[in-house]
CSV table of C-alpha atoms and ligand atoms in Angstrom, one decimal:
chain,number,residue,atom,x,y,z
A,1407,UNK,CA,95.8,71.7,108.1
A,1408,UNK,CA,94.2,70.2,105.3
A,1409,UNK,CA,90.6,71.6,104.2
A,1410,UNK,CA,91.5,74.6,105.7
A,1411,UNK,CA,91.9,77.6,103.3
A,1412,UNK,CA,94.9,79.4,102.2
A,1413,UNK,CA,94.9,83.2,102.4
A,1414,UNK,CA,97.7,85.4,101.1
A,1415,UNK,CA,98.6,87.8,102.8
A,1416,UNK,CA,100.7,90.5,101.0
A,1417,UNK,CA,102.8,93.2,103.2
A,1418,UNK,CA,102.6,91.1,106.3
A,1419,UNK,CA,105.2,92.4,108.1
A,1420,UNK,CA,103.7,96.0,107.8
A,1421,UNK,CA,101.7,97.7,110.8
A,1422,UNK,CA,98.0,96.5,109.6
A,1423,UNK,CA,99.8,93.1,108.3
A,1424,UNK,CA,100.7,92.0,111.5
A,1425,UNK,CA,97.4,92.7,112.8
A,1426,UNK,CA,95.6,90.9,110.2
A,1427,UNK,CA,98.6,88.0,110.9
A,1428,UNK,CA,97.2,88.1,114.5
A,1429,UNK,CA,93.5,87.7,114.3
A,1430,UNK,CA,93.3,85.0,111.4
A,1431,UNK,CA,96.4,83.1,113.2
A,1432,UNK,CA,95.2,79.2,113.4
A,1433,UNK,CA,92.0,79.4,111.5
A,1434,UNK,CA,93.3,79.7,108.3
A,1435,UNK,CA,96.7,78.6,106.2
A,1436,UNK,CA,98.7,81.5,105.8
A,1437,UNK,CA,101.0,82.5,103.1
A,1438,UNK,CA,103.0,86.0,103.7
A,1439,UNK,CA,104.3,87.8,100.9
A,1440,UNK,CA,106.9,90.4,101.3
A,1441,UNK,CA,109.5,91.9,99.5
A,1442,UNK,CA,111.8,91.3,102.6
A,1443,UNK,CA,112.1,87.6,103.7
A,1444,UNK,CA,113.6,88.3,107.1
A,1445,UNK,CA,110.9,91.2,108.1
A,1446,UNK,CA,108.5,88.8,107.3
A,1447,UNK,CA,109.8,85.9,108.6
A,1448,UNK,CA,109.8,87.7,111.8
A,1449,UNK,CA,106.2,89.1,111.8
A,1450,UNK,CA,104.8,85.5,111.0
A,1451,UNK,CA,107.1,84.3,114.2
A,1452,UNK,CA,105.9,87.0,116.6
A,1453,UNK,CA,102.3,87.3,115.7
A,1454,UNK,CA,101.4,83.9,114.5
A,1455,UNK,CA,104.1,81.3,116.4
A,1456,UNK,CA,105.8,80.8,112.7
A,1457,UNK,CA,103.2,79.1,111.3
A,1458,UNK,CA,102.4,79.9,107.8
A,1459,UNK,CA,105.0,79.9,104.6
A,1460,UNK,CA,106.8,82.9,103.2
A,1461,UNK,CA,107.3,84.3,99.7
A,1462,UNK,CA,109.3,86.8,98.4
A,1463,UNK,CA,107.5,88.8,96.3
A,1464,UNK,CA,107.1,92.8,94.9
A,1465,UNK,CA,103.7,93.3,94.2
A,1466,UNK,CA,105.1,95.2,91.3
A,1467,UNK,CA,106.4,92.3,89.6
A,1468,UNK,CA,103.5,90.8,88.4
A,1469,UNK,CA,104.9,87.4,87.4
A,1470,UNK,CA,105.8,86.9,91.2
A,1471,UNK,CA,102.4,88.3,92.1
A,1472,UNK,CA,100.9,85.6,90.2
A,1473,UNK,CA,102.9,82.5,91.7
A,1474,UNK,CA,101.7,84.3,95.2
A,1475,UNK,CA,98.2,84.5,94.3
A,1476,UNK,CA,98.2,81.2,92.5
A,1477,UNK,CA,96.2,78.2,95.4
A,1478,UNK,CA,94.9,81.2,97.3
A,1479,UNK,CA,91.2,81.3,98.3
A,1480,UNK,CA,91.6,84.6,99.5
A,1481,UNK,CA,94.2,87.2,99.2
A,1482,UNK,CA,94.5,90.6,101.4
A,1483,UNK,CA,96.9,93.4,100.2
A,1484,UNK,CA,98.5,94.7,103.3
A,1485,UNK,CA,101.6,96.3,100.7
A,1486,UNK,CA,101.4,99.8,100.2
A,1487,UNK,CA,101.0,102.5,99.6
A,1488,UNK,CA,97.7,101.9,98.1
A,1489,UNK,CA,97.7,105.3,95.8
A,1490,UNK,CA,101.1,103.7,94.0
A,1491,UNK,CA,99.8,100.1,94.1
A,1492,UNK,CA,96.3,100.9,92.7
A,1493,UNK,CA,94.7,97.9,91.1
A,1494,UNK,CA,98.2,95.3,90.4
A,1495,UNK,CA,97.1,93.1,93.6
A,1496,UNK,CA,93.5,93.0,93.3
A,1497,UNK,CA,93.6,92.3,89.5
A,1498,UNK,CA,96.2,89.3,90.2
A,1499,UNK,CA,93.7,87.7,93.0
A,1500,UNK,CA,91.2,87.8,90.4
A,1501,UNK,CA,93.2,86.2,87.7
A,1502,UNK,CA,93.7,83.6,90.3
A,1503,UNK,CA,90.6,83.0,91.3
A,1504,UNK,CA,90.5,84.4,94.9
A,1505,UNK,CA,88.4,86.6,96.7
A,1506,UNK,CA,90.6,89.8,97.5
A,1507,UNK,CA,90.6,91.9,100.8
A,1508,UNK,CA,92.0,95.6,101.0
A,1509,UNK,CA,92.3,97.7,103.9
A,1510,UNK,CA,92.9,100.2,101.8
A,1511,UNK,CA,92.3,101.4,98.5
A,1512,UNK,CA,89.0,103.2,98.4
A,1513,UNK,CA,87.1,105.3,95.9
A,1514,UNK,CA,90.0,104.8,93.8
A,1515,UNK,CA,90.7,101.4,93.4
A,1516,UNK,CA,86.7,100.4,93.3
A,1517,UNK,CA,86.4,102.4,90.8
A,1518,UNK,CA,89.0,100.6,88.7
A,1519,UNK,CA,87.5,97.4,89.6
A,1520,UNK,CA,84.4,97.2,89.6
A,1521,UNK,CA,83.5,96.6,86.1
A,1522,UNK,CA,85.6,93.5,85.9
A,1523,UNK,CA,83.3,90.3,86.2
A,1524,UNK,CA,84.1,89.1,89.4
A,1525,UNK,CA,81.3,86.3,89.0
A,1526,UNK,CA,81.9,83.4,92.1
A,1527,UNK,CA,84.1,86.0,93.7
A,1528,UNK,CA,84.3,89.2,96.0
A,1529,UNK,CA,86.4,92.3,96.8
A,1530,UNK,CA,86.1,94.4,99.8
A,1531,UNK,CA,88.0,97.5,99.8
A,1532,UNK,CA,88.2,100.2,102.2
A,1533,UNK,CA,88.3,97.5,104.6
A,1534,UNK,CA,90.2,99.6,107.9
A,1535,UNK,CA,89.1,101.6,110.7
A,1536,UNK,CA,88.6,104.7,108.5
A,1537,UNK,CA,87.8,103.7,105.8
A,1538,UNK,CA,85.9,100.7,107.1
A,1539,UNK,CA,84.9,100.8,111.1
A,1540,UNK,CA,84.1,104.3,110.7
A,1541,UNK,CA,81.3,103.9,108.2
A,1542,UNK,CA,80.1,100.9,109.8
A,1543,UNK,CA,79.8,102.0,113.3
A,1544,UNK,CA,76.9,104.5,113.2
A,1545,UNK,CA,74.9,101.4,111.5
A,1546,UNK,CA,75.4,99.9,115.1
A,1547,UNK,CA,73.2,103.0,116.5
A,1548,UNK,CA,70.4,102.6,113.9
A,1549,UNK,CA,68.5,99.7,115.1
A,1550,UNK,CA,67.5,102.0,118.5
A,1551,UNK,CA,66.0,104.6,116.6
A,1552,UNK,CA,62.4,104.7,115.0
A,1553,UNK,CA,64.0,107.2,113.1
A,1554,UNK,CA,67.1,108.9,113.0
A,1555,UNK,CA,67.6,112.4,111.9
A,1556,UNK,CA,71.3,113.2,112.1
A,1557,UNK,CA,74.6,111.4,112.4
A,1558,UNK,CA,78.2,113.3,113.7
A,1559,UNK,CA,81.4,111.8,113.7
A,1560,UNK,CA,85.1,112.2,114.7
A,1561,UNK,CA,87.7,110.5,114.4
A,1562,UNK,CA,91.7,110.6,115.0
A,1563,UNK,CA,94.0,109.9,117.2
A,1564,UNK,CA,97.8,109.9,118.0
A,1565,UNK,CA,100.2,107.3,116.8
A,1566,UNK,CA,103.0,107.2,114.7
A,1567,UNK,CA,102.1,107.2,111.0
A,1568,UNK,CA,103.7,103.9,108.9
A,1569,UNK,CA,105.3,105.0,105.9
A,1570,UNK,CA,102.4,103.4,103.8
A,1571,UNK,CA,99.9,104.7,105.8
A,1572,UNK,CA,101.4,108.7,105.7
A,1573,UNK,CA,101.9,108.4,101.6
A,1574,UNK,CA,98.2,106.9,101.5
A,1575,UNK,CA,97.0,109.8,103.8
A,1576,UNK,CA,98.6,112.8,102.2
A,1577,UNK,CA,97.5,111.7,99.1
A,1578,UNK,CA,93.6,111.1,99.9
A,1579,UNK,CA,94.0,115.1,101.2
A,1580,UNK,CA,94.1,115.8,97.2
A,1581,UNK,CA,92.5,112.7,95.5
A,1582,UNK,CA,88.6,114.4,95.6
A,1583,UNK,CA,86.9,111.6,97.3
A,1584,UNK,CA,86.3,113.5,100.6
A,1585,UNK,CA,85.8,117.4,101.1
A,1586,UNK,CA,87.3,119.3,103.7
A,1587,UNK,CA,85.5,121.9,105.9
A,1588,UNK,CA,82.1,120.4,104.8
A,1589,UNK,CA,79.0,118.8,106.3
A,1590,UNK,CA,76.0,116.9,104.3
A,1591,UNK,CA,73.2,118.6,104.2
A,1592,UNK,CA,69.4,116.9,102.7
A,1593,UNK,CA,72.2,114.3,100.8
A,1594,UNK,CA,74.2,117.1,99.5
A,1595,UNK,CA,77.7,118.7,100.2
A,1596,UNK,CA,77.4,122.1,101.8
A,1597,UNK,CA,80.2,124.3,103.8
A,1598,UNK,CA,80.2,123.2,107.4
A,1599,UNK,CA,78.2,126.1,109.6
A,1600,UNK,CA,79.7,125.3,112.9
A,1601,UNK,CA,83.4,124.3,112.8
A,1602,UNK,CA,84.6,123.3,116.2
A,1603,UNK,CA,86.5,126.8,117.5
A,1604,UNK,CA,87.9,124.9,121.0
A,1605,UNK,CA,89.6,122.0,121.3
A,1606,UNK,CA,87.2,119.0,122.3
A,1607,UNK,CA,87.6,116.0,124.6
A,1608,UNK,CA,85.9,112.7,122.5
A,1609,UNK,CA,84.9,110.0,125.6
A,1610,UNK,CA,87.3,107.6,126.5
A,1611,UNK,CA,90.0,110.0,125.4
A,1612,UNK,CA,92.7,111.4,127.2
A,1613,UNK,CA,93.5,114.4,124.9
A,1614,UNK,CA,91.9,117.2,124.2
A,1615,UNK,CA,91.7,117.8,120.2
A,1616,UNK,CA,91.7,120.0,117.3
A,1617,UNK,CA,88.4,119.0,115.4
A,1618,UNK,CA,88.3,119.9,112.1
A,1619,UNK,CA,85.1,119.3,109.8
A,1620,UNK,CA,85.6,116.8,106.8
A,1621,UNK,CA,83.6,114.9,104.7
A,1622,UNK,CA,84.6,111.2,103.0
A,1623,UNK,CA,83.0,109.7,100.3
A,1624,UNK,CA,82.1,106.8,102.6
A,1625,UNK,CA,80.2,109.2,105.1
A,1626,UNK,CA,78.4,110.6,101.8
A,1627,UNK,CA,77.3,107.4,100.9
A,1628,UNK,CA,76.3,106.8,104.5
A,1629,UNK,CA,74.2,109.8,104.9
A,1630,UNK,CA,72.4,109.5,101.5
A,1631,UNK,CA,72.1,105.8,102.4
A,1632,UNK,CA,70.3,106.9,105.6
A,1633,UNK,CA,68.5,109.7,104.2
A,1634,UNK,CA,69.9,112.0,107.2
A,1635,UNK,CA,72.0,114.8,107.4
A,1636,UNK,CA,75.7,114.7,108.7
A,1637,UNK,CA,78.7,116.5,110.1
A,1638,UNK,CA,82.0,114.6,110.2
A,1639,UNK,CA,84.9,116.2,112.2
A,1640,UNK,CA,88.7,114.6,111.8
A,1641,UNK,CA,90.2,115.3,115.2
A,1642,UNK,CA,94.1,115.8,116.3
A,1643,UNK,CA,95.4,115.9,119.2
A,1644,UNK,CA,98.7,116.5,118.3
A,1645,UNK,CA,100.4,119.5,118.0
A,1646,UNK,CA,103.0,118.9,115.3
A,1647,UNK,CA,101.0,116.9,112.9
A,1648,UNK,CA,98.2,119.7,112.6
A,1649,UNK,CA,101.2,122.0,111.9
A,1650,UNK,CA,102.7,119.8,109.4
A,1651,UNK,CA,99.4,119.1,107.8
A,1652,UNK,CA,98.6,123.1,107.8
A,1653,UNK,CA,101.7,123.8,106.0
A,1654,UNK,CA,101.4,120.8,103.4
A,1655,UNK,CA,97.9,121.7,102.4
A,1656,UNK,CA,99.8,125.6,102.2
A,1657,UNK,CA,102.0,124.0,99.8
A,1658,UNK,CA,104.9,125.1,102.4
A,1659,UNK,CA,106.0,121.5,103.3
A,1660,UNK,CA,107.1,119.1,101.3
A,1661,UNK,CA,106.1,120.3,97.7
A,1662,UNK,CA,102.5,120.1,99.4
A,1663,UNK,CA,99.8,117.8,97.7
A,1664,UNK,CA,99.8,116.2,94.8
A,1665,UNK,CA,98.2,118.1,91.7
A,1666,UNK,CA,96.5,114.7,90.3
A,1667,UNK,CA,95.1,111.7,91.7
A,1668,UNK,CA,97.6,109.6,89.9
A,1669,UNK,CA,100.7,112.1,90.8
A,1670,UNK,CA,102.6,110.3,94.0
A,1671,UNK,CA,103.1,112.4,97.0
A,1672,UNK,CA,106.8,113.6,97.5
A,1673,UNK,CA,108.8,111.9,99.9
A,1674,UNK,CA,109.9,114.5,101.8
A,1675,UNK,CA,106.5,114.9,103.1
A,1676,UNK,CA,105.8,111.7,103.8
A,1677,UNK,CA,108.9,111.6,106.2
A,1678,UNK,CA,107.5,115.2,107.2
A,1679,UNK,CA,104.8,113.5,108.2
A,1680,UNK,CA,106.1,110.4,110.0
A,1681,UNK,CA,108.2,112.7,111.7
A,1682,UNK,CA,105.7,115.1,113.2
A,1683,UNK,CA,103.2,112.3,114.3
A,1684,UNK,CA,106.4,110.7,116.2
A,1685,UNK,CA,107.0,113.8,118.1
A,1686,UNK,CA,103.5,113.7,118.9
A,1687,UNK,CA,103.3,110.6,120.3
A,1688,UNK,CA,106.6,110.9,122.3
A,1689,UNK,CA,106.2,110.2,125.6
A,1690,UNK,CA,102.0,109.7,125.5
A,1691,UNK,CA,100.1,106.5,124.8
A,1692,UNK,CA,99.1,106.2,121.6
A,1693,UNK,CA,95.6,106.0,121.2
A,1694,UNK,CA,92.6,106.0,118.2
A,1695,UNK,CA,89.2,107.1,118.6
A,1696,UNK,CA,85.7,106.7,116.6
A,1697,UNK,CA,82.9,108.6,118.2
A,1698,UNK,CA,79.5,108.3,116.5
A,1699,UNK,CA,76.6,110.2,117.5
A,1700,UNK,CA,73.0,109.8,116.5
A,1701,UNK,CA,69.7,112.0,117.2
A,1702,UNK,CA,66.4,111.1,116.4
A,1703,UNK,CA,63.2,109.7,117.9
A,1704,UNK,CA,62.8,106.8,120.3
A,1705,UNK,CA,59.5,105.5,121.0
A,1706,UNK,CA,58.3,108.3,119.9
A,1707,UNK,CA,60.5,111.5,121.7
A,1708,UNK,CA,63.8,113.4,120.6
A,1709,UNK,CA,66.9,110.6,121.9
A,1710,UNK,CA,70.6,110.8,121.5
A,1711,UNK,CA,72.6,107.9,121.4
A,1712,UNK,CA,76.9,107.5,121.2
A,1713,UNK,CA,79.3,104.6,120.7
A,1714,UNK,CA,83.2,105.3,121.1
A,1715,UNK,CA,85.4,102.8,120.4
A,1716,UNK,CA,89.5,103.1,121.4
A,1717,UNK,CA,92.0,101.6,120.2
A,1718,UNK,CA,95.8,101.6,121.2
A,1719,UNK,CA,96.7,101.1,117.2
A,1720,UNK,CA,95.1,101.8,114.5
A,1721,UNK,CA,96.8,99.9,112.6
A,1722,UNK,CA,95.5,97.0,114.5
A,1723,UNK,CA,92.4,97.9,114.7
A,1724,UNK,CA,92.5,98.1,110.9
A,1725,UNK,CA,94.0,94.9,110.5
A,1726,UNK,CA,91.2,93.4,112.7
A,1727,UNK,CA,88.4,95.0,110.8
A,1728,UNK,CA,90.5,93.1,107.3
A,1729,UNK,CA,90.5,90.2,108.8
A,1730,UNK,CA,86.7,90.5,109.0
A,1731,UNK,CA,86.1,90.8,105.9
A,1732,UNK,CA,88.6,87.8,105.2
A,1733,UNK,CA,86.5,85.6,107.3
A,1734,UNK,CA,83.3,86.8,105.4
A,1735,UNK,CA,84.7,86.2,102.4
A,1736,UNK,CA,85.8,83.1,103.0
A,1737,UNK,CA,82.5,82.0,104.8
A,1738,UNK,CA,80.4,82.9,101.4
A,1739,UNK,CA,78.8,85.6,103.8
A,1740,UNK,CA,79.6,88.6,100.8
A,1741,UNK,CA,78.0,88.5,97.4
A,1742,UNK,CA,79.8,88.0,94.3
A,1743,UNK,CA,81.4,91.8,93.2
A,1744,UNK,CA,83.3,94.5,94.4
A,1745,UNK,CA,82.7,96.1,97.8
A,1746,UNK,CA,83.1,98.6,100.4
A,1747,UNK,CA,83.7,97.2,103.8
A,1748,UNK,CA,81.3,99.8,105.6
A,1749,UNK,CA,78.9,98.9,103.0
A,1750,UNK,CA,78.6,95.0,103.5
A,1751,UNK,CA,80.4,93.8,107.0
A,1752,UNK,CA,77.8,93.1,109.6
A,1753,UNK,CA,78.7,95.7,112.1
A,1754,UNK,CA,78.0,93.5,115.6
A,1755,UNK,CA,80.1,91.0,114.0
A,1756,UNK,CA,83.0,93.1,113.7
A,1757,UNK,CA,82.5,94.4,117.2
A,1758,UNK,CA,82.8,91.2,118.7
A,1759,UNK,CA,85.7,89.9,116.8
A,1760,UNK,CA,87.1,92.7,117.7
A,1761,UNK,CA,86.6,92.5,121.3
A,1762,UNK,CA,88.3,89.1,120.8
A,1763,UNK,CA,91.4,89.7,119.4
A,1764,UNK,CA,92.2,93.0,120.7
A,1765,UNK,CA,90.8,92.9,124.8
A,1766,UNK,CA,92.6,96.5,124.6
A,1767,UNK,CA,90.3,98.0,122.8
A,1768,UNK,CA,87.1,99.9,124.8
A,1769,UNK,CA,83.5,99.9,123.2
A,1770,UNK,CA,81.3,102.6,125.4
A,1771,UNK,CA,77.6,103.1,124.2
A,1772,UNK,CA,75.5,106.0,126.2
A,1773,UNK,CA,72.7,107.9,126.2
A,1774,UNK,CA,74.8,111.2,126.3
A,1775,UNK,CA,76.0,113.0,124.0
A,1776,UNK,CA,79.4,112.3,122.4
A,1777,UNK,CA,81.6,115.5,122.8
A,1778,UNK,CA,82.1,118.3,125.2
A,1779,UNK,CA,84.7,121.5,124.7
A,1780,UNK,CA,87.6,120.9,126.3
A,1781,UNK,CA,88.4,124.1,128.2
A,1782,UNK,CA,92.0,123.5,128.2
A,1783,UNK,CA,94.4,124.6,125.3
A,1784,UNK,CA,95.7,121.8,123.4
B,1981,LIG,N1,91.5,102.0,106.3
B,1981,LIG,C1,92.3,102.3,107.3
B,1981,LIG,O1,91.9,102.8,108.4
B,1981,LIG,C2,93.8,102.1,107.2
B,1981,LIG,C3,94.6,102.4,108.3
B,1981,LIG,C4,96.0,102.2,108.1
B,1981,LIG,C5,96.5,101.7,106.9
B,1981,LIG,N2,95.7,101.5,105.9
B,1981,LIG,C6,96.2,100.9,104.6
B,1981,LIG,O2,96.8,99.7,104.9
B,1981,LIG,C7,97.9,99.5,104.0
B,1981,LIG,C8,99.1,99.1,104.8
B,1981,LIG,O3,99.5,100.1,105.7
B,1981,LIG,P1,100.6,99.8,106.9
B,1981,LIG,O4,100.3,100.9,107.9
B,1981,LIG,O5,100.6,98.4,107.3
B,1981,LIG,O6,101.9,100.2,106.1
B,1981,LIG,P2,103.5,99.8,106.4
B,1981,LIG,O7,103.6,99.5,107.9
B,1981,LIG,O8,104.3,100.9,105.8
B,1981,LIG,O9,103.7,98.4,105.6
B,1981,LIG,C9,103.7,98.4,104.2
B,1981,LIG,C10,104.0,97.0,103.8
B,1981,LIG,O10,104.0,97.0,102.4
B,1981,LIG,C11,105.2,96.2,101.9
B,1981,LIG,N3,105.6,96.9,100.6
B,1981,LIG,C12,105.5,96.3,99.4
B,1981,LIG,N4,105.8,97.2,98.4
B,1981,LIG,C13,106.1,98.3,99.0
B,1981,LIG,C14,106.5,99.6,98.5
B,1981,LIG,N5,106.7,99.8,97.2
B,1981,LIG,N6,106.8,100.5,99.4
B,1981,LIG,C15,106.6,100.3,100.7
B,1981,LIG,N7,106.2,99.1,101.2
B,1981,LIG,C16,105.9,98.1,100.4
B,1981,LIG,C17,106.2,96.3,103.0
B,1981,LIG,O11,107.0,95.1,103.1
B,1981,LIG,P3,108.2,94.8,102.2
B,1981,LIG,O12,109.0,96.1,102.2
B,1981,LIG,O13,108.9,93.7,102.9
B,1981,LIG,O14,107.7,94.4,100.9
B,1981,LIG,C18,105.3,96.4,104.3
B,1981,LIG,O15,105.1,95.1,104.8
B,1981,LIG,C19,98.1,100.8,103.2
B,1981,LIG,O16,97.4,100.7,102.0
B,1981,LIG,C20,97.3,101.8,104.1
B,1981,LIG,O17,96.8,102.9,103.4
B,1981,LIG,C21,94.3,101.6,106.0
């Protein structure tokens, strides 16, 4: 093993952990930090053949965060949530000297990094499959364009939400880095003129879903990027979670959102929310979807062009899109600062990485466009 670079690997034995566990397993020396020894002792087992060494440590003690991130070239911060963990890890990798990966984090936690001089270093946040894949994929469909004049998205699925993941979700609803019932318009926000009345069926889908318009801050900075205009839709096709998410947002479910940023989202609606995307999923596959189109000229005439990728956990897939931007990282392929993932990963890169470690997961690219109205009722 020698020469071969340690990463850290905080939360492994979460949902996303064990997918980043998965695809780095054998090409790098891993070191899994978790709060609980035997839950990570038995991700590292299953998803890696036990190789790798465990710490126990609470990434809110930050003398044990140090000793973890201490010999690291590279740590990723699979512990969450995000919103209550903010900037401890990233801060500690620095300190350390390693280059830091987050699947999560965002607007928020760039913007509390950023300014720190990360000279000989990088951070890449926002490193999932939304954030992350999502802003990354429509760069996939710009190369067969002279020009491109508009961009759409959806994205959703159905899958049980991780504890971390539901906190981190219900709190982005009310941290004002993404707008809902919006489009982008000529690089600005503007209300949304065609919200999706009917359910629609995304390709490669097997559900018909609610589509409901929403803009991130990574699409923003996509579409201004691109100089096009944009409509983004969030789709669900599960009953119980639009339901619960309705009444949260109404303020009728679990205290509803947070009134700051920095406020943490009540636990009652995180289980609200856990609970509702279970029922969802009972008895169905779970599956997440990214549709991208794109309109714009080809050689010269009006062309459409779609790419759909599904995947039978997000949570993998997020984990594969980290360990991405570990492997960049680590191959000096990322410059020196702080990152978002959709902003520097090489998007046919990820793809095929992606293909690799997860053969599940479907990549269709056509000439059609991406979504039809489902006819059906949800
Ligand atoms: N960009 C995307 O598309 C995307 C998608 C999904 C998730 N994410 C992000 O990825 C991160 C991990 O999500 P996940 O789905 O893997 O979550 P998860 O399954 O709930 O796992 C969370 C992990 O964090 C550890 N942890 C440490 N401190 C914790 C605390 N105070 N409370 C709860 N857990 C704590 C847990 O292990 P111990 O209890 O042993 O310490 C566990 O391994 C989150 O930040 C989430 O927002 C991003």
């Amino acid at each position: 093993m020698a020469g071969e670079p340690t990463v850290g690997l905080l939360g492994g034995s979460g949902a996303v952990g064990r997918g980043v566990l998965r695809a780095l397993a054998g090409t790098v020396r891993l070191r899994v930090g978790g709060r609980d020894r035997k839950r990570a002792e038995r991700a590292l087992a299953e998803e890696a053949d036990g190789h790798g060494e465990i710490h126990v440590v609470d990434p809110q003690d930050g003398d044990a965060l140090a000793r973890f991130c201490d010999g690291c070239d590279a740590v990723v911060n699979c512990a969450g949530p995000s919103c209550r963990l903010l900037d401890a890890v990233a801060l500690a990798a620095l300190t350390a000297g390693a280059h830091y990966v987050d699947p999560g984090g965002d607007d928020p936690l760039h913007r509390r990094i950023v300014h720190h001089d990360w000279r000989g270093r990088s951070a890449v946040v926002s490193a999932g499959m939304l954030p992350g894949l999502s802003g990354l994929l429509p760069l996939d469909l710009v190369g067969e364009f002279d020009s491109i004049d508009r961009v759409t998205g959806y994205a959703g699925g159905i899958e049980r939400f991780s504890p971390a993941g539901a906190e981190d979700f219900l709190a982005s609803l009310s941290n004002g880095f993404g707008w809902g019932g919006m489009c982008v318009r000529a690089g600005d926000l503007r209300p949304s003129p065609a919200p999706h009345p009917d359910p629609v069926r995304l390709p490669l889908s097997r559900t018909p879903a609610e589509a409901r318009p929403y803009v991130s801050s990574e699409f923003l900075r996509l579409c201004r990027r691109l100089a096009v205009d944009g409509d983004w839709y969030n789709v669900f096709p599960g009953r119980h979670t639009v339901d619960f998410l309705r009444r949260f947002q109404a303020g009728q479910a679990g205290g509803g959102p947070p009134e700051t940023v920095d406020a943490g989202v009540d636990a009652a609606a995180v289980a609200g929310l856990i609970g509702a995307s279970a029922l969802d999923v009972a008895g169905r596959s779970p599956e997440q979807l990214l549709v991208i189109e794109a309109t714009g000229l080809r050689s010269g005439r009006p062309a459409v062009r779609s790419i759909a990728v599904r995947a039978g956990s997000g949570a993998a897939l997020t984990g594969g899109v980290a360990a991405c931007a570990v492997l960049a990282v680590l191959e000096g392929a990322i410059p020196d600062g702080v990152h978002h993932a959709a902003d520097i990963l090489p998007v046919r890169t990820v793809l095929s990485r992606i293909g690799m470690w997860w053969p599940d997961c479907r990549i269709l690219r056509s000439d059609a466009a991406a979504v039809a109205v489902d006819e059906g009722a949800l």
